[in-house]
């Protein structure tokens, strides 16, 4: 990828990059990235954005808990990354791999009401017109979607799988950014 293509990706997805760096900063990215030092100009912008302090609650978490929470908050592509890393204790260490394995079966659900809005938007009608009942509490949540209990108008019990809000757009943006960062990392083995 050329520097021009990388710059285009970074500019096009600057809003998502800001979200990602804000989350990673809250979970301690600034501390980890600072170890790279000032000699890596491509990381300087990350360090500048990630200058916030980590809260005492997060500081008390283990590194694996921090990573798991951050990846869960970032959504689909990041959860998939965490799920993959959970199978590689040889890469991330056994404690972090064990913590990340929780992402295999327990990913965060969308904020309350987003699933209802998604169902109504996709099916073109209010939930009350579509179902006899729709239970807001999430039955289960995974990287791509969450599941809710519902009943049809004829009282048949069903489960409704709802893709997480804005998942497709976030995955596209995240993969574009991850590709740029991976290429930068592969060009400099020390920080890559």
Coordinates of N, CA and C in Angstrom, one line a residue:
X1 N 0.9 -1.2 0.0 CA 0.0 0.0 0.0 C 0.9 1.2 0.0
X2 N 0.6 2.2 -0.9 CA 1.4 3.4 -0.9 C 1.1 4.3 0.2
X3 N 2.0 5.3 0.5 CA 1.8 6.2 1.6 C 0.5 7.1 1.3
X4 N 0.2 7.3 0.0 CA -1.0 8.1 -0.4 C -2.2 7.3 0.0
X5 N -2.2 6.0 -0.4 CA -3.4 5.1 0.0 C -3.6 5.0 1.5
X6 N -2.5 4.9 2.2 CA -2.5 4.8 3.7 C -3.1 6.1 4.2
X7 N -2.7 7.3 3.7 CA -3.1 8.6 4.2 C -4.6 8.7 3.9
X8 N -5.1 8.2 2.7 CA -6.5 8.3 2.3 C -7.3 7.5 3.3
X9 N -6.9 6.3 3.7 CA -7.6 5.5 4.6 C -7.7 6.2 6.0
X10 N -6.5 6.7 6.4 CA -6.5 7.4 7.7 C -7.4 8.6 7.8
X11 N -7.5 9.3 6.7 CA -8.3 10.5 6.6 C -9.8 10.1 6.5
X12 N -10.1 9.1 5.7 CA -11.5 8.7 5.5 C -12.1 8.1 6.7
X13 N -11.3 7.5 7.5 CA -11.8 6.8 8.8 C -11.3 7.5 10.0
X14 N -11.0 8.8 9.9 CA -10.5 9.6 11.1 C -11.5 9.5 12.3
X15 N -12.8 9.5 12.0 CA -13.7 9.5 13.1 C -13.6 8.2 13.9
X16 N -13.6 7.1 13.1 CA -13.5 5.7 13.7 C -12.1 5.6 14.4
X17 N -11.1 6.1 13.8 CA -9.7 6.1 14.4 C -9.8 6.8 15.8
X18 N -10.5 7.9 15.8 CA -10.6 8.7 17.1 C -11.3 7.8 18.1
X19 N -12.4 7.2 17.7 CA -13.1 6.3 18.7 C -12.2 5.2 19.2
X20 N -11.5 4.5 18.3 CA -10.6 3.4 18.7 C -9.5 3.9 19.6
X21 N -8.9 5.0 19.3 CA -7.8 5.5 20.2 C -8.3 6.0 21.5
X22 N -9.5 6.5 21.5 CA -10.1 6.9 22.8 C -10.4 5.7 23.7
X23 N -10.9 4.6 23.1 CA -11.2 3.4 23.9 C -9.8 2.8 24.4
X24 N -8.9 2.7 23.5 CA -7.6 2.1 23.8 C -6.9 3.0 24.9
X25 N -7.0 4.3 24.8 CA -6.4 5.1 25.8 C -7.0 4.9 27.2
X26 N -8.3 4.8 27.2 CA -9.0 4.6 28.5 C -8.6 3.3 29.2
X27 N -8.2 2.3 28.3 CA -7.7 1.0 28.9 C -6.2 0.9 29.0
X28 N -5.5 2.0 28.8 CA -4.0 2.0 29.0 C -3.2 2.0 27.8
X29 N -3.7 2.3 26.6 CA -2.8 2.3 25.4 C -1.7 3.3 25.6
X30 N -1.9 4.4 26.2 CA -0.9 5.4 26.3 C 0.3 4.9 27.0
X31 N 0.1 4.1 28.1 CA 1.2 3.5 28.8 C 2.0 2.5 27.9
X32 N 1.3 1.7 27.2 CA 1.9 0.7 26.4 C 2.6 1.3 25.2
X33 N 2.0 2.3 24.5 CA 2.5 2.9 23.3 C 3.7 3.8 23.7
X34 N 3.7 4.3 24.9 CA 4.8 5.2 25.3 C 6.2 4.4 25.3
X35 N 6.1 3.1 25.5 CA 7.3 2.3 25.5 C 8.0 2.3 24.2
X36 N 7.2 2.6 23.1 CA 7.8 2.7 21.8 C 8.7 3.9 21.7
X37 N 8.3 5.0 22.3 CA 9.1 6.2 22.4 C 8.8 7.1 21.2
X38 N 9.5 8.2 21.3 CA 9.3 9.3 20.3 C 9.9 9.1 18.9
X39 N 10.7 8.0 18.8 CA 11.4 7.8 17.5 C 10.5 7.2 16.5
X40 N 9.3 6.9 16.8 CA 8.4 6.3 15.8 C 7.3 7.3 15.5
X41 N 7.5 8.2 14.4 CA 6.6 9.3 14.1 C 5.2 8.8 13.8
X42 N 5.0 7.6 13.2 CA 3.7 7.2 12.9 C 2.9 6.9 14.1
X43 N 3.5 6.7 15.3 CA 2.8 6.4 16.5 C 2.6 7.7 17.3
X44 N 3.3 8.8 17.0 CA 3.2 10.0 17.8 C 1.8 10.5 17.9
X45 N 1.0 10.5 16.8 CA -0.4 11.0 16.8 C -1.2 10.1 17.7
X46 N -0.9 8.8 17.8 CA -1.7 8.0 18.7 C -1.4 8.4 20.1
X47 N -0.1 8.6 20.4 CA 0.3 9.0 21.8 C -0.4 10.4 22.2
X48 N -0.4 11.3 21.2 CA -1.0 12.6 21.5 C -2.5 12.5 21.8
X49 N -3.2 11.6 21.1 CA -4.6 11.4 21.3 C -4.9 10.7 22.6
X50 N -4.0 9.7 22.9 CA -4.1 8.8 24.0 C -3.5 9.3 25.3
X51 N -3.5 10.7 25.5 CA -2.8 11.3 26.6 C -3.7 11.2 27.9
X52 N -4.9 10.7 27.8 CA -5.7 10.7 29.0 C -5.2 9.7 30.0
X53 N -5.7 9.9 31.3 CA -5.3 9.0 32.3 C -6.2 7.8 32.4
X54 N -5.7 6.7 32.9 CA -6.5 5.5 33.1 C -7.2 5.6 34.4
X55 N -8.5 5.3 34.5 CA -9.3 5.4 35.8 C -8.7 4.4 36.8
X56 N -8.9 4.7 38.0 CA -8.5 3.7 39.1 C -9.1 2.3 38.9
X57 N -10.4 2.3 38.5 CA -11.1 1.0 38.2 C -10.4 0.2 37.1
X58 N -10.0 0.9 36.1 CA -9.4 0.2 35.0 C -7.9 -0.2 35.3
X59 N -7.3 0.7 36.1 CA -5.9 0.4 36.5 C -5.8 -0.8 37.4
X60 N -6.9 -1.1 38.1 CA -6.9 -2.3 38.9 C -7.2 -3.6 38.2
X61 N -7.5 -3.5 36.9 CA -7.8 -4.7 36.1 C -6.5 -5.3 35.6
X62 N -6.5 -6.6 35.4 CA -5.3 -7.3 34.9 C -5.2 -6.8 33.4
X63 N -4.0 -7.0 32.8 CA -3.8 -6.7 31.4 C -4.8 -7.4 30.5
X64 N -5.1 -8.7 30.8 CA -6.0 -9.4 30.0 C -7.4 -8.9 30.1
X65 N -7.8 -8.5 31.3 CA -9.2 -7.9 31.5 C -9.3 -6.6 30.7
X66 N -8.2 -5.8 30.8 CA -8.2 -4.5 30.0 C -8.4 -4.7 28.5
X67 N -7.6 -5.7 28.0 CA -7.6 -6.0 26.6 C -9.0 -6.5 26.2
X68 N -9.5 -7.4 27.0 CA -10.8 -8.0 26.7 C -11.9 -6.9 26.7
X69 N -11.9 -6.1 27.7 CA -12.9 -5.0 27.8 C -12.8 -4.0 26.6
X70 N -11.6 -3.6 26.3 CA -11.4 -2.7 25.2 C -11.9 -3.3 23.8
X71 N -11.5 -4.5 23.6 CA -11.9 -5.2 22.3 C -13.4 -5.4 22.3
X72 N -14.0 -5.7 23.4 CA -15.4 -5.9 23.4 C -16.2 -4.6 23.1
X73 N -15.6 -3.5 23.7 CA -16.3 -2.2 23.5 C -16.1 -1.7 22.0
X74 N -15.0 -2.1 21.4 CA -14.7 -1.6 20.0 C -15.6 -2.4 19.0
X75 N -16.1 -3.6 19.3 CA -17.0 -4.2 18.4 C -16.5 -5.3 17.6
X76 N -17.2 -5.7 16.6 CA -17.1 -6.9 15.8 C -15.7 -7.3 15.4
X77 N -15.0 -6.4 14.6 CA -13.7 -6.8 14.1 C -12.7 -7.0 15.2
X78 N -12.8 -6.2 16.2 CA -11.9 -6.3 17.4 C -12.2 -7.5 18.2
X79 N -13.5 -7.8 18.4 CA -13.8 -9.0 19.1 C -13.3 -10.2 18.4
X80 N -13.4 -10.2 17.0 CA -12.9 -11.4 16.3 C -11.4 -11.5 16.4
X81 N -10.7 -10.3 16.5 CA -9.2 -10.3 16.7 C -9.0 -11.0 18.1
X82 N -9.7 -10.6 19.1 CA -9.5 -11.1 20.4 C -9.8 -12.6 20.5
X83 N -10.9 -13.0 19.8 CA -11.2 -14.5 19.7 C -10.0 -15.3 19.1
X84 N -9.5 -14.7 18.0 CA -8.3 -15.4 17.4 C -7.1 -15.4 18.3
X85 N -6.8 -14.3 19.0 CA -5.7 -14.3 19.9 C -5.9 -15.2 21.1
X86 N -7.1 -15.5 21.4 CA -7.4 -16.4 22.6 C -6.9 -17.8 22.3
X87 N -6.8 -18.1 21.0 CA -6.3 -19.4 20.7 C -4.8 -19.5 20.5
X88 N -4.1 -18.4 20.8 CA -2.7 -18.3 20.6 C -1.9 -17.9 21.9
X89 N -2.0 -18.7 23.0 CA -1.3 -18.4 24.2 C 0.2 -18.3 23.9
X90 N 0.7 -18.9 22.9 CA 2.1 -18.8 22.5 C 2.5 -17.4 22.1
X91 N 1.5 -16.6 21.6 CA 1.7 -15.2 21.2 C 1.4 -14.2 22.2
X92 N 0.3 -14.4 22.9 CA -0.2 -13.4 23.9 C 0.1 -13.8 25.4
X93 N 0.5 -15.0 25.6 CA 0.7 -15.5 26.9 C -0.6 -16.2 27.4
X94 N -0.4 -17.1 28.4 CA -1.6 -17.9 28.8 C -2.6 -17.1 29.6
X95 N -2.2 -16.1 30.4 CA -3.2 -15.3 31.1 C -4.1 -14.5 30.2
X96 N -3.5 -13.8 29.3 CA -4.3 -13.0 28.3 C -5.1 -13.9 27.4
X97 N -4.6 -15.0 27.0 CA -5.4 -15.9 26.1 C -6.6 -16.4 26.9
X98 N -6.4 -16.7 28.1 CA -7.5 -17.2 28.9 C -8.6 -16.2 29.1
X99 N -8.2 -14.9 29.3 CA -9.2 -13.8 29.5 C -9.9 -13.6 28.1
X100 N -9.1 -13.6 27.0 CA -9.7 -13.3 25.7 C -10.7 -14.4 25.3
X101 N -10.5 -15.6 25.9 CA -11.4 -16.7 25.5 C -12.8 -16.4 25.9
X102 N -13.0 -15.5 26.9 CA -14.3 -15.1 27.2 C -15.1 -14.4 26.1
X103 N -14.4 -13.9 25.2 CA -15.0 -13.2 24.0 C -15.6 -14.3 23.1
X104 N -15.3 -15.6 23.2 CA -15.8 -16.6 22.4 C -17.3 -16.8 22.7
X105 N -17.8 -16.5 23.9 CA -19.1 -16.8 24.3 C -19.9 -15.6 25.0
X106 N -19.1 -14.6 25.2 CA -19.8 -13.5 26.0 C -19.3 -12.1 25.5
X107 N -19.8 -11.7 24.4 CA -19.5 -10.4 23.8 C -20.5 -9.4 24.3
X108 N -20.1 -8.1 24.4 CA -21.1 -7.1 24.9 C -22.3 -6.9 23.9
X109 N -23.4 -6.6 24.4 CA -24.6 -6.4 23.6 C -24.6 -4.9 23.3
X110 N -25.5 -4.5 22.3 CA -25.7 -3.1 22.0 C -26.4 -2.4 23.1
X111 N -26.3 -1.1 23.1 CA -27.0 -0.3 24.1 C -28.5 -0.5 24.0
X112 N -29.1 -0.4 25.1 CA -30.6 -0.6 25.2 C -31.3 0.2 24.1
X113 N -32.2 -0.5 23.4 CA -33.0 0.2 22.4 C -32.4 0.1 21.0
X114 N -31.1 -0.2 20.8 CA -30.5 -0.2 19.5 C -31.0 -1.4 18.7
X115 N -31.2 -2.6 19.4 CA -31.7 -3.8 18.7 C -33.1 -3.5 18.2
X116 N -34.0 -2.9 19.0 CA -35.3 -2.6 18.6 C -35.3 -1.7 17.3
X117 N -34.5 -0.7 17.4 CA -34.4 0.3 16.3 C -33.9 -0.4 15.0
X118 N -33.0 -1.4 15.2 CA -32.5 -2.1 14.0 C -33.6 -3.0 13.4
X119 N -34.3 -3.7 14.3 CA -35.4 -4.6 13.8 C -36.4 -3.7 13.0
X120 N -36.8 -2.6 13.6 CA -37.8 -1.8 13.0 C -37.3 -1.2 11.7
X121 N -36.1 -0.8 11.6 CA -35.5 -0.3 10.4 C -35.4 -1.3 9.3
X122 N -34.9 -2.5 9.7 CA -34.8 -3.6 8.7 C -36.1 -4.2 8.2
X123 N -37.1 -4.3 9.1 CA -38.4 -4.9 8.7 C -39.4 -3.9 8.4
X124 N -39.1 -2.6 8.6 CA -40.0 -1.5 8.1 C -41.3 -1.4 8.9
X125 N -41.4 -1.8 10.1 CA -42.6 -1.7 10.9 C -42.2 -1.6 12.4
X126 N -43.1 -1.1 13.2 CA -42.8 -1.1 14.7 C -42.7 -2.5 15.2
X127 N -41.9 -2.7 16.2 CA -41.8 -4.1 16.8 C -43.1 -4.6 17.3
X128 N -44.0 -3.7 17.8 CA -45.3 -4.1 18.3 C -46.2 -4.6 17.2
X129 N -46.0 -4.1 16.0 CA -46.8 -4.6 14.9 C -46.2 -5.9 14.3
X130 N -45.0 -6.2 14.6 CA -44.3 -7.4 14.1 C -44.4 -8.6 15.0
X131 N -44.4 -8.4 16.3 CA -44.3 -9.4 17.3 C -45.4 -9.3 18.4
X132 N -45.8 -10.4 18.9 CA -46.7 -10.3 20.1 C -45.9 -9.8 21.3
X133 N -44.7 -10.2 21.4 CA -43.8 -9.6 22.5 C -42.4 -9.7 22.0
X134 N -41.6 -8.8 22.5 CA -40.1 -8.7 22.1 C -39.4 -8.4 23.4
X135 N -38.6 -9.3 23.9 CA -37.9 -9.1 25.2 C -36.7 -8.3 25.0
X136 N -36.6 -7.2 25.6 CA -35.4 -6.3 25.5 C -34.1 -6.9 26.1
X137 N -34.2 -7.6 27.3 CA -33.0 -8.1 27.8 C -32.4 -9.1 26.7
X138 N -31.1 -9.1 26.6 CA -30.4 -9.9 25.6 C -30.3 -11.3 26.1
X139 N -30.7 -12.3 25.3 CA -30.5 -13.7 25.7 C -29.0 -14.1 25.6
X140 N -28.4 -13.6 24.5 CA -27.0 -13.9 24.2 C -26.4 -12.8 23.3
X141 N -25.1 -12.6 23.3 CA -24.5 -11.6 22.4 C -23.2 -12.2 22.0
X142 N -22.9 -12.1 20.7 CA -21.7 -12.5 20.1 C -21.0 -11.4 19.3
X143 N -20.0 -11.7 18.6 CA -19.3 -10.6 17.9 C -20.1 -9.9 16.9
X144 N -20.9 -10.6 16.1 CA -21.7 -10.0 15.0 C -23.1 -9.6 15.4
X145 N -23.7 -10.4 16.2 CA -25.1 -10.2 16.5 C -25.5 -10.5 17.9
X146 N -26.7 -10.2 18.3 CA -27.2 -10.6 19.6 C -28.6 -11.2 19.4
X147 N -29.1 -12.0 20.4 CA -30.3 -12.7 20.3 C -31.3 -12.3 21.4
X148 N -32.5 -12.1 20.9 CA -33.6 -11.7 21.8 C -34.7 -12.8 21.7
X149 N -35.4 -13.0 22.9 CA -36.6 -13.8 22.9 C -37.8 -13.0 22.4
X150 N -38.7 -13.6 21.7 CA -39.9 -12.9 21.2 C -41.0 -13.9 21.0
X151 N -42.2 -13.4 20.8 CA -43.3 -14.3 20.4 C -43.9 -13.6 19.2
X152 N -44.4 -14.5 18.3 CA -45.1 -14.0 17.1 C -46.5 -13.6 17.5
X153 N -47.2 -13.0 16.6 CA -48.6 -12.7 16.9 C -49.5 -13.9 17.2
X154 N -49.1 -15.1 16.7 CA -49.9 -16.3 16.9 C -49.4 -17.0 18.2
X155 N -48.5 -16.3 19.0 CA -48.0 -16.8 20.3 C -46.9 -17.9 20.1
X156 N -46.4 -18.1 18.9 CA -45.2 -19.0 18.7 C -44.0 -18.3 19.3
X157 N -43.3 -19.0 20.1 CA -42.0 -18.5 20.7 C -40.9 -18.6 19.7
X158 N -40.2 -17.5 19.5 CA -39.0 -17.5 18.6 C -37.9 -16.8 19.2
X159 N -36.7 -16.9 18.6 CA -35.6 -16.0 18.9 C -35.3 -15.2 17.7
X160 N -34.9 -14.0 18.0 CA -34.6 -13.0 16.9 C -33.1 -12.6 17.0
X161 N -32.4 -12.9 15.9 CA -31.0 -12.6 15.9 C -30.9 -11.2 15.2
X162 N -30.3 -10.3 15.9 CA -30.2 -8.9 15.4 C -28.7 -8.6 15.2
X163 N -28.3 -8.2 14.0 CA -26.9 -7.8 13.8 C -26.7 -6.5 14.6
X164 N -25.5 -6.4 15.2 CA -25.2 -5.3 16.0 C -25.3 -4.0 15.2
X165 N -25.7 -2.9 15.8 CA -25.9 -1.6 15.2 C -24.6 -1.2 14.4
X166 N -24.8 -0.9 13.2 CA -23.7 -0.3 12.4 C -22.5 -1.2 12.2
X167 N -22.7 -2.5 12.4 CA -21.5 -3.5 12.4 C -20.8 -3.5 11.1
X168 N -21.5 -3.5 10.0 CA -20.9 -3.7 8.7 C -20.0 -2.5 8.4
X169 N -20.5 -1.3 8.6 CA -19.7 -0.1 8.4 C -18.4 0.0 9.3
X170 N -18.6 -0.4 10.5 CA -17.5 -0.3 11.5 C -16.4 -1.4 11.1
X171 N -16.9 -2.6 10.7 CA -16.0 -3.6 10.3 C -15.1 -3.2 9.1
X172 N -15.8 -2.6 8.1 CA -15.1 -2.1 6.9 C -14.0 -1.1 7.3
X173 N -14.4 -0.1 8.1 CA -13.5 0.9 8.5 C -12.3 0.3 9.4
X174 N -12.7 -0.6 10.3 CA -11.7 -1.2 11.2 C -10.7 -2.0 10.4
X175 N -11.2 -2.8 9.4 CA -10.3 -3.6 8.6 C -9.3 -2.8 7.8
X176 N -9.9 -1.7 7.2 CA -9.0 -0.7 6.4 C -7.9 -0.2 7.3
X177 N -8.2 0.3 8.5 CA -7.2 0.8 9.4 C -6.3 -0.2 9.9
X178 N -6.8 -1.4 10.3 CA -5.9 -2.5 10.7 C -4.9 -2.9 9.6
X179 N -5.3 -2.9 8.4 CA -4.4 -3.2 7.3 C -3.3 -2.2 7.2
X180 N -3.6 -0.9 7.3 CA -2.6 0.1 7.3 C -1.6 0.0 8.4
X181 N -2.1 -0.2 9.6 CA -1.3 -0.4 10.8 C -0.4 -1.7 10.7
X182 N -1.0 -2.7 10.2 CA -0.2 -4.0 10.0 C 0.9 -3.8 9.0
X183 N 0.6 -3.1 7.9 CA 1.7 -2.8 6.9 C 2.8 -1.9 7.5
X184 N 2.4 -0.9 8.3 CA 3.4 -0.1 9.0 C 4.3 -1.0 9.9
X185 N 3.6 -1.9 10.7 CA 4.3 -2.7 11.6 C 5.2 -3.7 10.9
X186 N 4.8 -4.2 9.8 CA 5.6 -5.2 9.1 C 6.9 -4.5 8.5
X187 N 6.8 -3.2 8.3 CA 8.0 -2.5 7.7 C 9.0 -2.1 8.8
X188 N 8.6 -2.3 10.1 CA 9.5 -1.9 11.2 C 9.3 -3.0 12.3
X189 N 10.2 -4.0 12.2 CA 10.0 -5.2 13.1 C 10.0 -4.8 14.6
X190 N 10.7 -3.7 14.9 CA 10.9 -3.4 16.3 C 9.5 -3.0 17.0
X191 N 8.7 -2.2 16.3 CA 7.4 -1.9 16.9 C 6.3 -2.8 16.4
X192 N 6.5 -3.4 15.2 CA 5.5 -4.2 14.6 C 5.3 -5.5 15.4

